[in-house]
Amino acid sequence: LRDEVRRVVLVRQDEARRKAEEEARKLHLAPRPLPPARVGERYEARLPIMGGSPPATATLAGSAKLPAGLAMATDGTISGTPTAAGDVKLDLELADSAGAKANGSIDLRVLPAPAITTATLPEAVIGQPYSARLEAVGLDAPVRWTIANLPSGLAVSTDGRISGSTTATGTRTLHVHAEDGTRQANRMLELAVTDLFAPAEDPLPAATAGQPYRHRTTVRGPAQEYRWVATRQPLEIAADGTVSGTPSQPGDLPLQARISGADGRSRDAALLLPVNARPLIQSEPVQIEVGKPIDRAIRVEGGTPPFAWSVAGGVLPSGLRLDPDGHLRGAAKDPGTSTATVAVVDRWKAATQADITITCEPAKEPPPDQDGQKQDQDKQQADKDQQGQQDKGQQGQQGQQGQQGQQGQQGQQGQQGQQGQQGQQDKGQQEQSGSDAAAQREAEARQQEQQAAALNQTAADRWLEQLPDEDRDVLRYQLLDGGKIRPAQPKGPQW
């Protein structure tokens, strides 16, 4: 049974390897992404076309378009200088010299040019803790920051955070520099330091267009009571600094207010409220492989984090789930195509839904180079086992049947049999060492064989006691290799 199972496994592995080799020889697009491009930098990369009869050609399919500034040659080489950042999915049609055709798709990411995106810095107050975070795009982590002309008491950390406390009032122009070792970006920013007080947040936490907004802001300054008065009314600002209302359009919404302190001093303050568009789910089809674990995020544009996701209709493929963070996780169990309606709600209760089509393709066999070595080892082991079975076959079918019955009833018999085999191996080794030692080993081996035979016969007797009385002597002789009792006239069927 063991040899048959091993043979079946090897046959299936050979079939899988042949099938994988046939698929690899077909014209296809390898599942590996293109290297990212960058705005303003020369780019050149070739599509990973595999198999088929070279040379192969590639063309864009349907309404697919390359990013602005890039072009694709017929051999699949994409080159040029992109002018806009973004992610593009390219649908392709492939053909080779033998007339074979195939379809495929690949993602191309265009990174933005290096730039510092922070446009303004919050106002600082003398003697009060200050904190501001700088942001940049188009640079690879880690980004190193340096700032010239910072007020005394303030410093910038390696992650781009300005912190500390200063006593120098006035407005300073800061020279901000960021680099990653290969690329760099520069920007001039102004930092104002006042001896009064200032809003604690600039800008305010973002809102969502068309949704009710409510947030209470505070004041950085001496510990005292402050009173807010709104001077412009796109939204309401309560005396305690609570901003409330419903912004109608996405964009940056400026707010004007006057802050008065219990010490009699007051000042005008400008607040900025970012307003995001309503959330919109990117309902792109999802293609996965049966049995392969995935962790894929469903993309959403607009809205204000945090988001809460759920399944509003339909059924996800068996084995998959949609977590509240918007990630599809799990491993599909069955092939097929299904459609589920997913819903998302943002921080300000703006909700939207979209249908997601999920295609589960049958599991692909592993490539031959992953299991080839193991298959060769299994074949070698199978050959060895087959040779061993042929050698054991010379001892007779009756001995093999006796050993099987003994293994099913008494585990100690296998141990004694191993001792007998070890004794035979020791006998052969001692014959090479000298005649005296060989004789001694041979005697010990015979004694061990006699002990093993006695134990085997005892175990067989215990097993035979459970059977009817008739033909016990016949069964005992047929089950034991070297049994001493042989009936003069066998009865019943011969096993």
mmCIF file with all atom_site columns, N, CA, C and O in Angstrom, residues 112 153 180 220 250 256 272 387 401 421 451 484:
data_model
loop_
_atom_site.group_PDB
_atom_site.id
_atom_site.type_symbol
_atom_site.label_atom_id
_atom_site.label_alt_id
_atom_site.label_comp_id
_atom_site.label_asym_id
_atom_site.label_entity_id
_atom_site.label_seq_id
_atom_site.pdbx_PDB_ins_code
_atom_site.Cartn_x
_atom_site.Cartn_y
_atom_site.Cartn_z
_atom_site.occupancy
_atom_site.B_iso_or_equiv
_atom_site.pdbx_formal_charge
_atom_site.auth_seq_id
_atom_site.auth_comp_id
_atom_site.auth_asym_id
_atom_site.auth_atom_id
_atom_site.pdbx_PDB_model_num
ATOM 1  N N  . PRO A 1 112 ? 5.269   60.968  -8.094 1.00 0.00 ? 112 PRO A N  1
ATOM 2  C CA . PRO A 1 112 ? 5.416   62.418  -8.309 1.00 0.00 ? 112 PRO A CA 1
ATOM 3  C C  . PRO A 1 112 ? 6.869   62.847  -8.229 1.00 0.00 ? 112 PRO A C  1
ATOM 4  O O  . PRO A 1 112 ? 7.725   62.144  -7.672 1.00 0.00 ? 112 PRO A O  1
ATOM 5  N N  . GLY A 1 153 ? 15.720  77.503  20.163 1.00 0.00 ? 153 GLY A N  1
ATOM 6  C CA . GLY A 1 153 ? 14.837  76.669  20.968 1.00 0.00 ? 153 GLY A CA 1
ATOM 7  C C  . GLY A 1 153 ? 14.020  75.681  20.155 1.00 0.00 ? 153 GLY A C  1
ATOM 8  O O  . GLY A 1 153 ? 13.418  74.757  20.717 1.00 0.00 ? 153 GLY A O  1
ATOM 9  N N  . ASP A 1 180 ? 16.806  62.118  0.075  1.00 0.00 ? 180 ASP A N  1
ATOM 10 C CA . ASP A 1 180 ? 16.827  60.685  0.389  1.00 0.00 ? 180 ASP A CA 1
ATOM 11 C C  . ASP A 1 180 ? 18.138  60.023  -0.016 1.00 0.00 ? 180 ASP A C  1
ATOM 12 O O  . ASP A 1 180 ? 18.222  58.789  -0.054 1.00 0.00 ? 180 ASP A O  1
ATOM 13 N N  . ARG A 1 220 ? -3.474  77.894  22.265 1.00 0.00 ? 220 ARG A N  1
ATOM 14 C CA . ARG A 1 220 ? -2.136  77.772  22.836 1.00 0.00 ? 220 ARG A CA 1
ATOM 15 C C  . ARG A 1 220 ? -1.733  79.134  23.412 1.00 0.00 ? 220 ARG A C  1
ATOM 16 O O  . ARG A 1 220 ? -1.681  80.131  22.692 1.00 0.00 ? 220 ARG A O  1
ATOM 17 N N  . PRO A 1 250 ? -16.487 70.682  -1.535 1.00 0.00 ? 250 PRO A N  1
ATOM 18 C CA . PRO A 1 250 ? -15.129 70.268  -1.144 1.00 0.00 ? 250 PRO A CA 1
ATOM 19 C C  . PRO A 1 250 ? -14.119 71.365  -1.438 1.00 0.00 ? 250 PRO A C  1
ATOM 20 O O  . PRO A 1 250 ? -14.320 72.212  -2.306 1.00 0.00 ? 250 PRO A O  1
ATOM 21 N N  . GLN A 1 256 ? -12.762 82.930  9.953  1.00 0.00 ? 256 GLN A N  1
ATOM 22 C CA . GLN A 1 256 ? -12.206 84.069  10.677 1.00 0.00 ? 256 GLN A CA 1
ATOM 23 C C  . GLN A 1 256 ? -12.872 84.160  12.044 1.00 0.00 ? 256 GLN A C  1
ATOM 24 O O  . GLN A 1 256 ? -14.092 84.014  12.160 1.00 0.00 ? 256 GLN A O  1
ATOM 25 N N  . LEU A 1 272 ? -8.324  77.319  9.024  1.00 0.00 ? 272 LEU A N  1
ATOM 26 C CA . LEU A 1 272 ? -8.512  76.680  7.727  1.00 0.00 ? 272 LEU A CA 1
ATOM 27 C C  . LEU A 1 272 ? -9.140  75.311  7.950  1.00 0.00 ? 272 LEU A C  1
ATOM 28 O O  . LEU A 1 272 ? -8.610  74.481  8.703  1.00 0.00 ? 272 LEU A O  1
ATOM 29 N N  . GLN A 1 387 ? 13.541  -2.214  -4.769 1.00 0.00 ? 387 GLN A N  1
ATOM 30 C CA . GLN A 1 387 ? 14.623  -3.192  -4.719 1.00 0.00 ? 387 GLN A CA 1
ATOM 31 C C  . GLN A 1 387 ? 14.573  -3.980  -3.420 1.00 0.00 ? 387 GLN A C  1
ATOM 32 O O  . GLN A 1 387 ? 14.790  -5.187  -3.385 1.00 0.00 ? 387 GLN A O  1
ATOM 33 N N  . GLN A 1 401 ? 3.422   -12.610 5.182  1.00 0.00 ? 401 GLN A N  1
ATOM 34 C CA . GLN A 1 401 ? 2.129   -12.600 5.838  1.00 0.00 ? 401 GLN A CA 1
ATOM 35 C C  . GLN A 1 401 ? 2.270   -12.777 7.336  1.00 0.00 ? 401 GLN A C  1
ATOM 36 O O  . GLN A 1 401 ? 1.558   -12.157 8.121  1.00 0.00 ? 401 GLN A O  1
ATOM 37 N N  . GLN A 1 421 ? 18.068  -8.457  12.730 1.00 0.00 ? 421 GLN A N  1
ATOM 38 C CA . GLN A 1 421 ? 18.746  -7.918  11.541 1.00 0.00 ? 421 GLN A CA 1
ATOM 39 C C  . GLN A 1 421 ? 20.062  -7.270  11.927 1.00 0.00 ? 421 GLN A C  1
ATOM 40 O O  . GLN A 1 421 ? 21.059  -7.367  11.225 1.00 0.00 ? 421 GLN A O  1
ATOM 41 N N  . GLN A 1 451 ? 15.447  -16.305 20.169 1.00 0.00 ? 451 GLN A N  1
ATOM 42 C CA . GLN A 1 451 ? 14.599  -15.532 21.073 1.00 0.00 ? 451 GLN A CA 1
ATOM 43 C C  . GLN A 1 451 ? 13.472  -14.832 20.301 1.00 0.00 ? 451 GLN A C  1
ATOM 44 O O  . GLN A 1 451 ? 12.324  -14.811 20.747 1.00 0.00 ? 451 GLN A O  1
ATOM 45 N N  . LYS A 1 484 ? 7.963   -24.382 14.191 1.00 0.00 ? 484 LYS A N  1
ATOM 46 C CA . LYS A 1 484 ? 8.397   -25.772 14.388 1.00 0.00 ? 484 LYS A CA 1
ATOM 47 C C  . LYS A 1 484 ? 7.256   -26.771 14.253 1.00 0.00 ? 484 LYS A C  1
ATOM 48 O O  . LYS A 1 484 ? 7.494   -27.964 14.136 1.00 0.00 ? 484 LYS A O  1
#
